[in-house]
Amino acid sequence: MQRFRWDIIMTRLHKGLIITILTTIALLGCSEKKQSSNNYADADGYNTADSIISAISDERDWNKFLAACDSFERVGDISRAKSIFYKTVALNVQGQYRKSLSLYNQLADIDAKELETESDLESYIYAYKDYVRTLCDMRRYDRALRQARIADRKLRSIGYTSFTDHQDIAQIMGECQLCLGQTAEALHNFNRSLLAMQHRLIKNHGSIDLRECQKTMNAIATVLMRRQMFNQVGPWLKREDSLYIRAQQVPDRDSVYLDEMKAEIEYVRAMLLTAQEHTVEGEKAFAEYLSTNTAKQPGNIINSCRYLMATGRYQEAANNYAQLDKYMHEYGYEIDLENIGRFLIPKYHVNLLAGRRDSAMHVATQIANSYDSALVRQKMIDADLLATVYDTEGKERQIAEQRAKLSHQRMLWVLGVGLAMIILLHIHLMIRRKAYKKLNETNRKLVEANERAEESARMKTKFIHQISHEVRTPLNVLSGFTQVLASPNIEISSDELQSISKKIVENSERITHLVDKMLDLSLINSDAAIECNDMVKPADAARAAVEQSGIRKANHLEFSMQIQPEVENIQITTSRKCCTKVLTLLLDNAIKFTHPLAFHSRKTNHDKAQVSLSLSIVGDSIQYVVQDTGIGVPADQAENIFKEFFQLDEYSDGTGIGLSIARQLARHIGGDITLDTTYTAGARFIVTLPNIK
């Protein structure tokens, strides 16, 4: 059973939310903290502002709560560290984890010397612990370890040496190392966590202490079990059992804590016994788990599916997963890559194994529809984390440079006297002016570079979105039919086999055409010279384009071609391949946008859409006209349709590069393509080519 998330715990806090948390962590932190250079014992740091914030938290008016934190921070009534801690607590309660993560990133800007009171220190420590835990939950194991070490280094600079020895931090670091394959280091950190728990329970052994220690032990047992280190799990379960027995004997024992402890212990025990093929004992442990109130919570009903799947109880697991959408909505889970893997993919497998194919297809559709946005969201989060790393390194470097500069200036002031001092001051002022000028120039260049980078990122994102959509659709078709044909016992009639073969060929050709377009796009964007040394008959190029486009095979339209007799035997000097490609792309565009779903039959007296290709001489040029009765193009979009990746309808198929490639190829061989905006019955494209011979 996965560890209870911080956001779920926070939603169950009682009155006096913030003050209660800080009071508790202050008591716990005092037992871990060595005496620093600051006299924290004489200045706990709680004041009227904290009382007001606590009163607002009782009202659960979180907007007012956040505004109060900002206001008190601005006037200096609470420190930055305390403000960040308060606000991340409130944001986590509301499920706004992205905003919470942005605030955690600001912890890197806080100098440990700013922590003047005990409450500031404890707020900073616990905010950093939640930050490291969040990174671990996001599977950013390297960064979680990095941030833990950064916090440890800062805290050691003011005399606090117990950060990485704290039971939770040592457990999280061990989990990260285990997931990174650093087994020996992970086990060492788990032992450090155990020592911290033993030390804590010597001085503090109330219900909350026993519960927190058991929770940490359960997290260690869970990650060891998921890494299939079953021999290591048993000792941790025994330790949990002993804490559970002690919790039952506490005079003011907490029934909620006892229920949660029993649920976590029995669930891990059930999973371990099942993995070791002790099925009967595992079922007994799972039954004990189900007898708890904790097991009936929505989140734990979903978590129970891991055991149900392991024991082949797919129908029960599918019933549990029916509550997933409501659960994710209520607790503020976004459909990101992590939650797709954690929740949606297991739900898909469970429904499939339970024989609920309609439900499985619904989940698969949900995953497909959410994948692109989840990928973009994940990249944005990664960019935020990376920016934080770079920003931290940059600030450390600036501090080092500033210290070196100040040291140099102090030396000059000691050595300089009289006139030398005046000269040095003058030089200093000149250097400053030059530095400001250089800084302004550098800032200008950075702004320009940033704008170019943002535009490049936007184009790349749009490009990846379009291409991934165009490739995914035919690949899904090919994959599906391949799995059907590969099934050993399936019976397929000859008609069905022929239909499947046709679909495979069509989608293979679709991918091939897409690759060809990408190669053409790469060619024209590379500014490579296109040789125009071929003697080409324009009429032959038109016929070749008709064959390549397959427009005569399009059953949903009627195609006609008119070639003036005087053009039949004319030759021009151009690129045969490019000329044919330009016409083929225009015919492909006509096929696409005279599809029955797009074709407006009111524009013609025929039952079908009409597409025509005509060839004539106009002045000293050859003129091709591709005309259709499709959906047409608004006059104000006549130039936009020739831009890369532009689509009038973002929901239509295609990459939005066909017309762009066609125009650029035409211009590479000395011609051009324009849209006739006077034609309103569809679309009319005019291609002109020079050099009649």
XYZ file of C-alpha atoms in Angstrom:
693
model
C 0.000 0.000 0.000
C 1.547 3.263 -1.079
C 2.392 5.781 1.593
C -0.360 8.246 2.505
C 0.311 11.459 0.569
C 0.932 14.760 2.353
C -2.105 16.331 0.641
C -4.473 13.644 2.019
C -3.074 14.092 5.536
C -3.513 17.850 5.319
C -7.208 17.587 4.391
C -7.836 15.854 7.760
C -6.243 18.490 9.978
C -8.427 19.887 12.787
C -8.863 23.438 14.057
C -5.745 25.454 14.669
C -4.236 23.920 11.510
C -1.068 25.939 11.086
C -0.202 26.655 14.730
C -0.822 23.021 15.647
C 1.588 21.848 12.952
C 4.281 24.310 13.882
C 3.933 23.637 17.598
C 4.293 19.901 16.998
C 7.262 20.157 14.668
C 8.951 22.587 17.026
C 8.707 20.026 19.832
C 10.017 17.275 17.553
C 12.742 19.425 16.071
C 14.118 20.416 19.481
C 15.055 16.809 20.199
C 17.001 16.576 16.928
C 18.637 19.984 16.722
C 22.068 20.673 18.083
C 22.709 24.044 19.627
C 23.492 26.553 16.890
C 25.009 29.989 16.979
C 21.508 31.475 17.299
C 19.743 31.360 20.653
C 16.552 29.740 19.365
C 15.394 28.650 22.809
C 14.984 32.290 23.840
C 13.172 33.397 20.696
C 10.570 30.955 19.434
C 9.283 33.566 16.963
C 5.502 33.174 17.292
C 3.574 36.464 17.335
C 0.189 38.085 16.653
C 0.541 37.500 12.909
C 0.710 33.735 13.493
C -2.426 33.909 15.638
C -4.325 35.802 12.931
C -3.209 33.325 10.272
C -4.310 30.460 12.500
C -7.759 32.044 12.959
C -8.146 32.431 9.185
C -7.143 28.779 8.675
C -10.015 27.776 10.973
C -12.399 29.468 8.512
C -10.915 27.494 5.573
C -10.960 30.694 3.494
C -7.742 29.867 1.633
C -7.714 32.920 -0.644
C -7.897 35.145 2.407
C -5.290 32.939 4.093
C -2.797 33.320 1.208
C -3.424 37.071 0.989
C -2.770 37.423 4.732
C 0.526 35.519 4.419
C 1.650 37.800 1.570
C 0.646 40.909 3.514
C 2.424 39.881 6.722
C 5.529 38.893 4.749
C 5.654 42.280 2.997
C 5.564 44.231 6.264
C 8.038 41.856 7.924
C 5.707 40.292 10.515
C 6.575 36.790 9.259
C 9.723 35.593 7.520
C 9.986 34.291 3.973
C 10.601 30.763 5.252
C 7.473 30.808 7.399
C 5.405 32.366 4.586
C 6.489 29.652 2.153
C 5.655 26.944 4.671
C 2.213 28.376 5.457
C 1.317 28.901 1.797
C 2.474 25.456 0.630
C 0.354 23.867 3.364
C -2.708 25.796 2.107
C -1.972 25.045 -1.557
C -1.524 21.333 -0.838
C -4.875 21.271 0.967
C -6.469 22.708 -2.198
C -4.630 20.280 -4.487
C -2.687 23.074 -6.219
C 0.591 21.153 -6.334
C 2.090 23.039 -9.282
C 1.897 26.362 -7.393
C 3.173 24.623 -4.288
C 6.187 23.322 -6.212
C 6.958 26.840 -7.478
C 7.038 28.067 -3.881
C 9.283 25.181 -2.824
C 11.690 26.266 -5.566
C 12.016 29.636 -3.804
C 13.593 27.929 -0.789
C 16.864 28.013 -2.723
C 16.856 31.839 -2.453
C 16.774 31.842 1.347
C 20.056 32.318 3.165
C 20.154 30.201 6.334
C 21.332 33.284 8.245
C 17.841 34.760 7.725
C 16.447 32.111 10.117
C 16.590 34.210 13.265
C 13.955 32.433 15.397
C 13.105 28.855 16.239
C 9.829 28.984 14.300
C 11.675 30.290 11.214
C 14.152 27.441 11.452
C 11.455 24.786 11.893
C 9.354 26.261 9.053
C 12.380 26.137 6.757
C 13.272 22.575 7.752
C 9.783 21.173 7.297
C 9.158 23.075 4.067
C 12.404 21.622 2.699
C 11.398 18.142 3.875
C 8.108 18.455 1.987
C 10.022 19.740 -1.066
C 12.344 16.727 -1.077
C 9.384 14.379 -0.516
C 7.509 15.998 -3.440
C 10.492 15.519 -5.768
C 10.722 11.878 -4.682
C 6.992 11.347 -5.319
C 7.532 12.870 -8.778
C 10.366 10.331 -9.289
C 12.938 13.106 -9.648
C 15.322 11.078 -7.517
C 18.572 12.824 -8.526
C 17.100 16.238 -7.795
C 15.586 15.106 -4.510
C 19.046 13.972 -3.338
C 20.583 17.202 -4.605
C 18.085 19.409 -2.764
C 18.495 17.402 0.454
C 22.253 17.959 0.318
C 21.850 21.674 -0.471
C 19.557 22.114 2.549
C 21.931 20.111 4.730
C 24.881 22.278 3.681
C 23.002 25.506 4.426
C 21.773 24.294 7.814
C 25.223 23.068 8.822
C 26.532 26.578 8.161
C 24.427 27.808 11.131
C 25.110 24.817 13.368
C 22.153 22.522 12.575
C 23.683 19.128 11.762
C 20.714 16.751 11.903
C 18.814 17.425 8.671
C 19.893 14.354 6.688
C 19.725 12.260 9.883
C 16.029 13.034 10.338
C 13.963 9.842 10.033
C 11.889 11.085 7.079
C 14.764 12.669 5.135
C 16.990 9.600 5.622
C 14.063 7.404 4.491
C 13.410 9.549 1.393
C 17.104 9.639 0.476
C 17.250 5.860 0.859
C 14.179 5.460 -1.360
C 15.745 7.676 -4.047
C 19.025 5.746 -3.912
C 17.218 2.397 -4.078
C 15.302 3.535 -7.173
C 18.609 4.704 -8.710
C 20.200 1.279 -8.114
C 22.412 2.428 -5.221
C 21.364 -0.422 -2.937
C 24.177 -0.267 -0.362
C 23.773 3.503 0.138
C 19.987 3.074 0.398
C 20.234 0.435 3.141
C 22.688 2.661 5.005
C 20.183 5.538 4.949
C 17.362 3.234 6.073
C 19.497 2.323 9.096
C 20.091 6.033 9.768
C 16.332 6.526 9.684
C 15.878 3.656 12.155
C 18.436 5.166 14.541
C 16.632 8.519 14.366
C 13.325 6.825 15.207
C 14.846 4.935 18.126
C 16.363 8.154 19.469
C 13.037 9.963 19.096
C 11.047 7.274 20.901
C 13.410 7.360 23.899
C 12.305 10.918 24.737
C 8.906 11.128 23.035
C 6.582 8.128 22.941
C 3.074 9.540 22.593
C 0.518 8.477 19.983
C 1.757 10.901 17.339
C 5.383 9.802 17.791
C 4.517 6.109 17.457
C 2.329 6.838 14.442
C 4.963 8.930 12.641
C 7.686 6.337 13.234
C 5.443 3.486 12.087
C 4.560 5.487 8.969
C 8.246 5.937 8.115
C 8.913 2.217 8.680
C 5.971 1.340 6.438
C 7.329 3.560 3.682
C 10.667 1.717 3.867
C 8.960 -1.699 3.862
C 6.830 -0.680 0.872
C 9.702 0.468 -1.322
C 11.774 -2.627 -0.409
C 8.865 -4.861 -1.381
C 8.351 -3.072 -4.691
C 12.028 -3.622 -5.441
C 11.403 -7.332 -4.624
C 13.823 -7.312 -1.699
C 11.462 -9.567 0.265
C 14.045 -10.730 2.822
C 14.495 -7.099 3.913
C 10.757 -6.451 4.338
C 10.089 -8.883 7.200
C 12.243 -7.149 9.855
C 10.558 -3.811 9.160
C 7.115 -5.385 9.528
C 8.147 -6.801 12.916
C 9.241 -3.345 14.038
C 5.891 -1.943 12.909
C 4.068 -4.651 14.863
C 5.942 -3.694 18.022
C 5.038 -0.013 17.572
C 1.388 -0.950 17.014
C 1.354 -2.909 20.287
C 2.934 0.053 22.105
C 0.370 2.437 20.576
C -2.448 0.254 21.933
C -1.006 0.588 25.434
C -0.757 4.400 25.441
C -3.259 5.823 28.015
C -4.566 8.523 25.669
C -4.311 6.326 22.584
C -5.761 7.687 19.348
C -8.246 5.315 17.686
C -7.753 6.915 14.256
C -3.991 6.438 14.436
C -4.415 2.825 15.567
C -6.764 2.109 12.667
C -4.348 3.659 10.162
C -1.400 1.739 11.594
C -3.228 -1.580 11.412
C -4.351 -0.903 7.840
C -0.852 -0.074 6.591
C 0.806 -3.002 8.357
C -1.731 -5.625 7.229
C -1.720 -4.408 3.646
C 2.066 -4.668 3.318
C 1.936 -8.044 5.067
C -0.700 -9.263 2.587
C 1.389 -8.108 -0.381
C 4.536 -9.734 1.036
C 2.854 -13.081 1.758
C 1.277 -13.131 -1.694
C 4.637 -12.382 -3.343
C 6.137 -15.280 -1.356
C 3.246 -17.527 -2.540
C 1.704 -17.866 0.938
C -1.737 -17.276 -0.521
C -3.902 -18.347 2.437
C -1.968 -16.261 4.953
C -1.998 -13.352 2.508
C -5.797 -13.516 2.230
C -6.098 -13.455 6.018
C -3.888 -10.377 6.226
C -5.886 -8.680 3.483
C -9.124 -9.467 5.310
C -7.667 -7.819 8.420
C -6.823 -4.798 6.296
C -10.373 -4.608 4.919
C -11.777 -4.673 8.452
C -10.291 -1.222 9.148
C -12.004 2.100 8.541
C -8.877 3.318 6.755
C -9.341 0.703 4.031
C -12.737 2.221 3.232
C -11.272 5.625 2.390
C -11.472 6.411 -1.368
C -7.714 6.599 -1.809
C -7.120 3.253 -0.110
C -9.911 1.587 -2.091
C -7.924 2.498 -5.201
C -4.654 1.369 -3.587
C -6.215 -2.003 -2.753
C -6.292 -2.785 -6.457
C -2.565 -3.581 -6.405
C -3.279 -6.591 -4.158
C -6.434 -7.585 -6.053
C -4.504 -7.610 -9.335
C -1.681 -9.627 -7.781
C -4.200 -12.274 -6.697
C -6.184 -12.307 -9.964
C -9.339 -10.691 -8.520
C -9.815 -8.491 -11.569
C -13.567 -7.973 -11.236
C -13.184 -6.571 -7.695
C -10.302 -4.381 -8.828
C -12.373 -3.094 -11.757
C -15.217 -2.242 -9.363
C -12.779 -0.309 -7.164
C -11.365 1.584 -10.141
C -14.878 2.753 -11.043
C -14.382 5.361 -8.288
C -11.082 6.611 -9.729
C -12.346 9.657 -11.649
C -14.287 10.933 -8.628
C -11.302 10.289 -6.343
C -8.843 12.134 -8.606
C -11.238 15.075 -8.927
C -11.918 15.383 -5.199
C -8.242 15.250 -4.220
C -7.029 17.514 -7.001
C -4.936 14.993 -8.961
C -3.983 16.325 -12.386
C -3.797 13.919 -15.316
C -0.031 14.145 -15.720
C 2.442 11.491 -16.836
C 2.961 10.261 -13.275
C -0.765 9.821 -12.582
C -1.369 8.262 -15.994
C 1.168 5.600 -15.019
C -0.013 5.361 -11.404
C -3.770 5.220 -11.991
C -5.037 5.161 -15.592
C -2.807 2.459 -17.087
C -3.506 -0.008 -14.204
C -7.225 0.784 -14.576
C -6.997 -0.021 -18.284
C -5.262 -3.362 -17.616
C -7.735 -4.289 -14.881
C -10.783 -3.637 -17.078
C -9.184 -5.540 -19.931
C -8.371 -8.548 -17.735
C -11.858 -8.388 -16.213
C -13.387 -8.657 -19.682
C -14.811 -5.122 -19.590
C -13.588 -4.125 -23.013
C -15.839 -1.072 -23.354
C -14.513 0.341 -20.090
C -10.954 -0.509 -21.131
C -11.466 1.290 -24.442
C -12.864 4.326 -22.589
C -9.773 4.472 -20.372
C -7.481 4.014 -23.384
C -9.211 6.929 -25.099
C -8.841 9.011 -21.951
C -5.107 8.226 -21.857
C -4.671 9.051 -25.551
C -6.538 12.360 -25.208
C -4.554 13.370 -22.129
C -1.089 12.260 -23.219
C -0.061 15.359 -25.198
C -1.171 17.850 -22.529
C 0.413 15.689 -19.801
C 3.678 15.621 -21.747
C 3.641 19.415 -22.153
C 2.850 19.856 -18.429
C 5.707 17.503 -17.507
C 8.142 19.446 -19.698
C 7.061 22.680 -18.035
C 7.659 21.182 -14.574
C 11.058 19.859 -15.693
C 11.898 23.300 -17.083
C 10.960 24.909 -13.749
C 13.140 22.456 -11.827
C 16.048 22.893 -14.247
C 15.734 26.676 -14.063
C 15.920 26.432 -10.280
C 19.134 24.395 -10.478
C 20.738 26.867 -12.877
C 19.497 29.839 -10.877
C 20.975 28.430 -7.664
C 24.351 27.781 -9.276
C 24.327 31.247 -10.848
C 23.616 32.957 -7.544
C 26.329 31.001 -5.769
C 28.760 32.024 -8.482
C 27.673 35.673 -8.231
C 28.163 35.632 -4.475
C 31.671 34.213 -4.874
C 32.513 36.830 -7.521
C 31.148 39.654 -5.387
C 33.162 38.514 -2.367
C 36.348 38.386 -4.452
C 35.687 41.858 -5.810
C 35.031 43.301 -2.354
C 38.224 41.756 -1.018
C 40.206 43.310 -3.847
C 38.646 46.710 -3.254
C 39.423 46.573 0.467
C 43.057 45.871 -0.305
C 43.196 48.849 -2.669
C 41.650 51.117 -0.037
C 44.236 50.051 2.563
C 47.178 50.605 0.184
C 45.879 53.768 -1.463
C 46.466 57.147 0.245
C 46.023 60.768 -0.770
C 46.216 61.349 -4.507
C 46.401 57.626 -5.203
C 43.008 57.251 -3.516
C 41.493 59.913 -5.797
C 42.966 58.260 -8.898
C 41.712 54.849 -7.854
C 38.267 56.284 -7.155
C 38.204 57.814 -10.639
C 39.239 54.527 -12.189
C 36.614 52.758 -10.142
C 33.914 55.097 -11.453
C 35.054 54.557 -15.045
C 34.975 50.798 -14.559
C 31.476 51.009 -13.126
C 30.213 53.037 -16.077
C 31.779 50.602 -18.489
C 30.326 47.669 -16.552
C 26.843 49.213 -16.587
C 27.114 49.802 -20.328
C 28.296 46.271 -20.900
C 25.596 44.949 -18.585
C 22.894 46.828 -20.507
C 24.204 45.435 -23.781
C 24.341 41.948 -22.315
C 20.781 42.271 -20.999
C 19.596 43.380 -24.433
C 21.232 40.382 -26.065
C 19.790 38.064 -23.421
C 16.291 39.435 -24.033
C 16.660 38.891 -27.769
C 18.043 35.398 -27.231
C 15.206 34.589 -24.846
C 12.614 35.749 -27.391
C 14.218 33.591 -30.075
C 14.337 30.638 -27.704
C 10.658 31.062 -26.773
C 9.641 31.230 -30.435
C 11.765 28.178 -31.205
C 10.239 26.299 -28.268
C 6.734 27.230 -29.406
C 7.396 26.047 -32.960
C 8.985 22.817 -31.711
C 6.050 22.114 -29.408
C 3.542 22.680 -32.189
C 5.618 20.634 -34.606
C 5.906 17.693 -32.182
C 2.166 17.844 -31.428
C 1.212 17.761 -35.120
C 3.687 15.066 -36.109
C 2.927 12.847 -33.089
C -0.794 13.027 -33.919
C -0.224 12.222 -37.600
C 2.111 9.310 -36.842
C 0.155 7.907 -33.903
C -3.116 7.435 -35.830
C -1.796 5.129 -38.603
C 0.567 3.383 -36.169
C -2.371 2.544 -33.909
C -4.207 1.086 -36.907
C -1.156 -0.943 -37.976
C -0.541 -2.137 -34.408
C -4.167 -3.137 -33.930
C -4.484 -5.106 -37.157
C -1.046 -6.687 -36.619
C -2.172 -7.964 -33.206
C -5.354 -9.312 -34.788
C -3.426 -11.150 -37.525
C -0.891 -12.438 -34.970
C -3.570 -13.998 -32.762
C -3.125 -17.796 -33.018
C -6.765 -18.916 -32.881
C -8.518 -16.130 -34.735
C -10.615 -16.951 -37.791
C -10.772 -14.310 -40.512
C -12.799 -14.503 -43.705
C -11.211 -13.636 -47.024
C -13.256 -10.420 -47.255
C -12.158 -9.346 -43.784
C -8.550 -10.245 -44.584
C -8.725 -8.217 -47.766
C -10.199 -5.262 -45.860
C -7.474 -5.509 -43.207
C -4.764 -5.694 -45.856
C -6.232 -2.620 -47.544
C -6.195 -0.686 -44.258
C -2.588 -1.726 -43.582
C -1.508 -0.572 -47.035
C -3.415 2.716 -46.716
C -1.901 3.574 -43.346
C 1.592 2.478 -44.440
C 1.250 4.839 -47.397
C 0.038 7.578 -45.061
C 3.197 7.280 -42.968
C 5.329 7.169 -46.125
C 3.676 10.351 -47.431
C 4.284 12.041 -44.085
C 7.986 11.087 -44.174
C 8.199 12.393 -47.758
C 6.695 15.698 -46.628
C 9.202 15.961 -43.794
C 12.085 15.303 -46.215
C 10.736 17.977 -48.553
C 10.395 20.393 -45.634
C 13.977 19.655 -44.569
C 15.173 20.241 -48.139
C 13.544 23.630 -48.577
C 14.509 24.829 -45.096
C 18.143 23.903 -45.700
C 18.321 26.439 -48.571
C 19.924 23.745 -50.719
C 20.046 24.631 -54.396
C 17.534 22.792 -56.623
C 18.807 22.138 -60.119
C 16.377 23.110 -62.883
C 18.042 21.393 -65.852
C 15.240 19.045 -66.928
C 13.392 19.504 -70.228
C 9.818 18.938 -69.092
C 6.499 18.913 -70.897
C 4.022 20.664 -68.568
C 1.280 18.311 -69.721
C 3.383 15.274 -68.730
C 4.040 16.796 -65.294
C 0.294 17.294 -64.818
C -0.490 13.683 -65.756
C 2.259 12.382 -63.446
C 0.852 14.420 -60.547
C -2.625 13.009 -61.161
C -1.234 9.476 -60.983
C 0.848 10.133 -57.856
C -2.015 11.764 -55.992
C -4.459 8.968 -56.826
C -7.218 11.508 -57.265
C -8.963 9.447 -59.939
C -9.456 6.704 -57.322
C -11.194 9.064 -54.873
C -14.808 7.873 -54.931
C -16.171 10.900 -53.097
C -15.396 13.362 -55.940
C -15.365 13.760 -59.695
C -12.087 14.810 -61.279
C -11.468 16.360 -64.669
C -8.381 17.664 -66.456
C -8.300 20.234 -69.269
C -5.118 20.851 -71.282
C -5.131 23.447 -74.045
C -3.947 21.914 -77.346
C -1.207 24.522 -77.789
C 0.343 23.428 -74.460
C 0.501 19.744 -75.330
C 3.965 19.724 -76.950
C 5.563 22.725 -75.193
C 8.701 22.076 -73.146
C 10.135 24.160 -70.316
C 13.427 24.013 -68.425
C 12.731 23.246 -64.780
C 12.965 20.473 -62.132
C 10.700 17.614 -63.174
C 10.489 16.243 -59.623
C 9.638 19.594 -58.009
C 7.091 20.537 -60.646
C 5.271 17.231 -60.238
C 5.512 17.454 -56.445
C 3.910 20.917 -56.374
C 0.893 19.737 -58.379
C 0.639 16.503 -56.363
C 0.473 18.447 -53.076
C -2.268 20.712 -54.429
C -4.292 17.694 -55.618
C -3.791 16.022 -52.222
C -5.132 19.185 -50.594
C -8.170 19.124 -52.901
C -8.874 15.470 -52.051
C -8.706 16.207 -48.337
C -10.941 19.265 -48.279
C -13.609 17.942 -50.645
C -14.211 14.982 -48.361
C -17.946 14.319 -47.786
C -17.675 15.702 -44.239
C -16.226 18.947 -45.583
C -17.992 19.171 -48.954
C -20.981 21.500 -49.185
C -23.229 20.061 -51.902
C -25.202 23.307 -52.150
C -22.319 24.795 -54.092
C -22.816 22.546 -57.130
C -25.561 20.832 -59.095
C -23.682 17.536 -58.984
C -24.086 14.881 -56.310
C -20.337 14.777 -55.772
C -17.653 17.366 -55.169
C -15.809 18.574 -58.233
C -12.036 18.893 -58.664
C -10.369 20.023 -61.883
C -6.827 20.591 -63.119
C -6.382 22.904 -66.110
C -3.228 23.855 -68.025
C -2.800 26.900 -70.243
C -0.350 29.535 -71.462
C -0.594 33.003 -69.915
C 1.923 35.482 -71.326
C 5.411 34.007 -71.002
C 4.412 31.512 -68.325
C 2.749 28.175 -67.961
C -0.287 28.344 -65.673
C -1.806 25.403 -63.785
C -5.154 25.887 -62.034
C -6.344 23.418 -59.375
C -9.979 24.135 -58.560
C -12.382 22.360 -56.196
C -15.837 22.746 -54.661
C -14.697 21.991 -51.106
C -14.922 24.072 -47.955
C -12.917 26.950 -49.413
C -10.594 29.447 -47.731
C -11.636 32.826 -46.222
C -10.078 35.730 -48.126
C -8.350 37.062 -45.000
C -6.522 33.714 -44.626
C -5.189 33.626 -48.197
C -1.569 34.047 -47.095
C -1.749 32.284 -43.713
C -2.560 28.918 -45.316
C 0.916 28.905 -46.880
C 2.634 29.207 -43.464
C 4.205 26.150 -41.870
C 1.926 24.214 -39.486
C -1.019 26.583 -40.076
C -4.466 24.956 -40.160
C -7.817 26.674 -40.489
C -9.358 23.921 -38.375
C -7.038 22.665 -35.616
C -9.161 19.527 -35.267
C -8.701 18.415 -38.874
C -6.159 15.756 -39.829
C -2.825 16.738 -41.317
C 0.350 18.534 -40.348
C -0.343 21.919 -41.942
C 2.810 21.851 -44.080
C 1.558 20.664 -47.489
C 0.711 24.067 -48.963
C 3.825 25.600 -47.390
C 6.035 22.985 -49.076
C 4.211 23.417 -52.383
C 4.710 27.204 -52.492
C 8.365 27.058 -51.413
C 9.147 24.358 -53.990
C 7.413 26.453 -56.673
C 9.475 29.492 -55.720
C 12.679 27.433 -55.661
C 12.144 26.633 -59.348
C 11.270 30.237 -60.258
C 7.480 30.008 -60.055
C 4.794 30.789 -57.503
C 1.424 29.686 -56.084
C -1.439 32.035 -55.237
C -5.004 31.584 -54.013
C -7.709 33.141 -56.168
C -9.855 34.919 -53.542
C -12.495 35.885 -56.117
C -13.552 32.244 -56.431
C -16.143 31.449 -53.717
C -17.443 27.994 -54.675
C -14.481 26.287 -53.018
C -10.756 26.890 -53.497
C -8.784 27.777 -56.650
C -4.972 27.620 -56.590
C -2.962 29.104 -59.472
C 0.558 27.815 -60.200
C 2.792 29.775 -62.588
C 6.058 28.462 -64.039
C 8.447 30.511 -66.259
C 10.936 29.698 -69.013
C 8.870 28.577 -71.992
C 11.204 27.057 -74.647
